[in-house]
PDB file of C-alpha atoms in Angstrom:
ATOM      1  CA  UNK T   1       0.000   0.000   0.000  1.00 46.00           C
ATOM      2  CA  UNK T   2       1.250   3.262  -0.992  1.00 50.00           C
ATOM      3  CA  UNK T   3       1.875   6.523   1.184  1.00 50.00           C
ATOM      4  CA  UNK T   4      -0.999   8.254  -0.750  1.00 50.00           C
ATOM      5  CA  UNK T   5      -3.393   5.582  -0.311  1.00 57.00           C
ATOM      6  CA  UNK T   6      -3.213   5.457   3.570  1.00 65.00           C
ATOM      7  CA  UNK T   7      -3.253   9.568   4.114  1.00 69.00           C
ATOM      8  CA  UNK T   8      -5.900  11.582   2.774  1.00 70.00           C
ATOM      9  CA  UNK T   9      -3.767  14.943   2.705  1.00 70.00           C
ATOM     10  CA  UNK T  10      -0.381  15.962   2.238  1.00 83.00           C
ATOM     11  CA  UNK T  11       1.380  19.640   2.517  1.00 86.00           C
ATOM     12  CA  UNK T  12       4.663  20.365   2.733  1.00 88.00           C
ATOM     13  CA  UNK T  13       5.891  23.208   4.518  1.00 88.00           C
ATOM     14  CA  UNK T  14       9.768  23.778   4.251  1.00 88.00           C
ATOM     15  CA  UNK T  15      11.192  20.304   4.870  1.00 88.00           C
ATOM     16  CA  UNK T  16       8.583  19.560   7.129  1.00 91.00           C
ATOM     17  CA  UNK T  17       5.987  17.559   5.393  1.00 91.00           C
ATOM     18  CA  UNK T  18       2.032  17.195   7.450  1.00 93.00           C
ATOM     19  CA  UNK T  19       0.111  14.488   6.527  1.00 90.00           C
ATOM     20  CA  UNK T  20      -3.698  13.125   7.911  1.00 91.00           C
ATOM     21  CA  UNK T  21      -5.446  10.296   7.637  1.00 87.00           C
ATOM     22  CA  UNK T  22      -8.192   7.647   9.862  1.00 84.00           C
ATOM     23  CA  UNK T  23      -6.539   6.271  13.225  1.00 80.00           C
ATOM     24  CA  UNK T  24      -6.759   2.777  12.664  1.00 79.00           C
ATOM     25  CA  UNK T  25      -8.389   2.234  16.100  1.00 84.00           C
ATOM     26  CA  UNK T  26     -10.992   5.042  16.555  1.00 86.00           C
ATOM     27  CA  UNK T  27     -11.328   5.739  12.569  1.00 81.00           C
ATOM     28  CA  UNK T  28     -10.804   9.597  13.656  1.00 87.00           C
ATOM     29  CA  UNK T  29      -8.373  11.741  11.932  1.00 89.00           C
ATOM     30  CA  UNK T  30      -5.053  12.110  13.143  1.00 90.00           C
ATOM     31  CA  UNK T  31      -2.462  14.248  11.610  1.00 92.00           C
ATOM     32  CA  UNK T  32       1.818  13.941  11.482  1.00 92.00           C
ATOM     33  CA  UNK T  33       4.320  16.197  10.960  1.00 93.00           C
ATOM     34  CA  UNK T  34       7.585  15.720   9.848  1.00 92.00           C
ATOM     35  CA  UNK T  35      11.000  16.179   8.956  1.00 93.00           C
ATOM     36  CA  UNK T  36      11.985  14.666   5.728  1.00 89.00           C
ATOM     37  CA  UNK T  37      15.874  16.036   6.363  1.00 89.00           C
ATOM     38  CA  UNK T  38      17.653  12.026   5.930  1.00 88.00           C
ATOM     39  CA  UNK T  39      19.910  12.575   9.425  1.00 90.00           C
ATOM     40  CA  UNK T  40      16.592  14.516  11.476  1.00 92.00           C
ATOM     41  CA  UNK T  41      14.506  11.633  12.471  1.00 89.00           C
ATOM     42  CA  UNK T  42      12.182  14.517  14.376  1.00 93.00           C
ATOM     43  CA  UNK T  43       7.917  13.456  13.736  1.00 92.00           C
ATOM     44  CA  UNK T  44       5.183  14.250  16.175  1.00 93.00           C
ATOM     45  CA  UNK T  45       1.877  13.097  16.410  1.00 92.00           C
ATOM     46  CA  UNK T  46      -1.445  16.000  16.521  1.00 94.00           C
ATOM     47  CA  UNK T  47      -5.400  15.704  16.739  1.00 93.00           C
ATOM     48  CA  UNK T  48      -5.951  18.962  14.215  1.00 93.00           C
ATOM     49  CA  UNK T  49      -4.624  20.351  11.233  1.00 92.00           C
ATOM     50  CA  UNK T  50      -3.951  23.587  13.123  1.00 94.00           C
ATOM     51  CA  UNK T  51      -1.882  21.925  15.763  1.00 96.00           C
ATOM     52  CA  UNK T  52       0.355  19.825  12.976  1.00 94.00           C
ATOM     53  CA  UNK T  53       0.916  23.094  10.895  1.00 94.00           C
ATOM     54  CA  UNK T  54       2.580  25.303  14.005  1.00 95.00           C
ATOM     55  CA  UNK T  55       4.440  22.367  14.807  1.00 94.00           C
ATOM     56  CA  UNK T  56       5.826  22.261  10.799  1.00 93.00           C
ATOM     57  CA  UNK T  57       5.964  25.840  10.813  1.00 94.00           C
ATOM     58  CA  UNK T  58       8.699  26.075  14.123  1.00 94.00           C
ATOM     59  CA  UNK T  59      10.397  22.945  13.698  1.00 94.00           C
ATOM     60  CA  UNK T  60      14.232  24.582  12.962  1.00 91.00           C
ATOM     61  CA  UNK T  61      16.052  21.236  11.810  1.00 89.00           C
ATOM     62  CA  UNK T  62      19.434  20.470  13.069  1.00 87.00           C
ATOM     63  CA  UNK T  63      20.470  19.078  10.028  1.00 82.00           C
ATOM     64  CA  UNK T  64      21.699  21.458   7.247  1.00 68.00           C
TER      65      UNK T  64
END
């Protein structure tokens, strides 16, 4: 199964990329944000769009 089949949106905003999609327990949506730097490893987990996108917007990656 293919990234684009499991999350329903995808932005990008820098190197930060935010994606959403169904929890596979509750079926609510769930949104990720993260670095897509190959050494930064950082990712966090939000319940809203809103939350995800601040989180993309002030991530300042250590790798550069």
């Amino acid at each position: 199964m293919g990234l684009y089949e499991i999350w329903s949106e995808m932005h990008r905003v820098g190197t930060t990329a935010i994606g959403g999609g169904p929890d596979r327990r509750t079926g609510e949506m769930k949104y990720v944000a993260a670095c897509d730097a190959e050494d930064c490893g950082w990712s966090s987990a939000y319940d809203s769009y809103e939350a995800a996108m601040v989180a993309a917007r002030g991530h300042r990656c250590p790798v550069r």
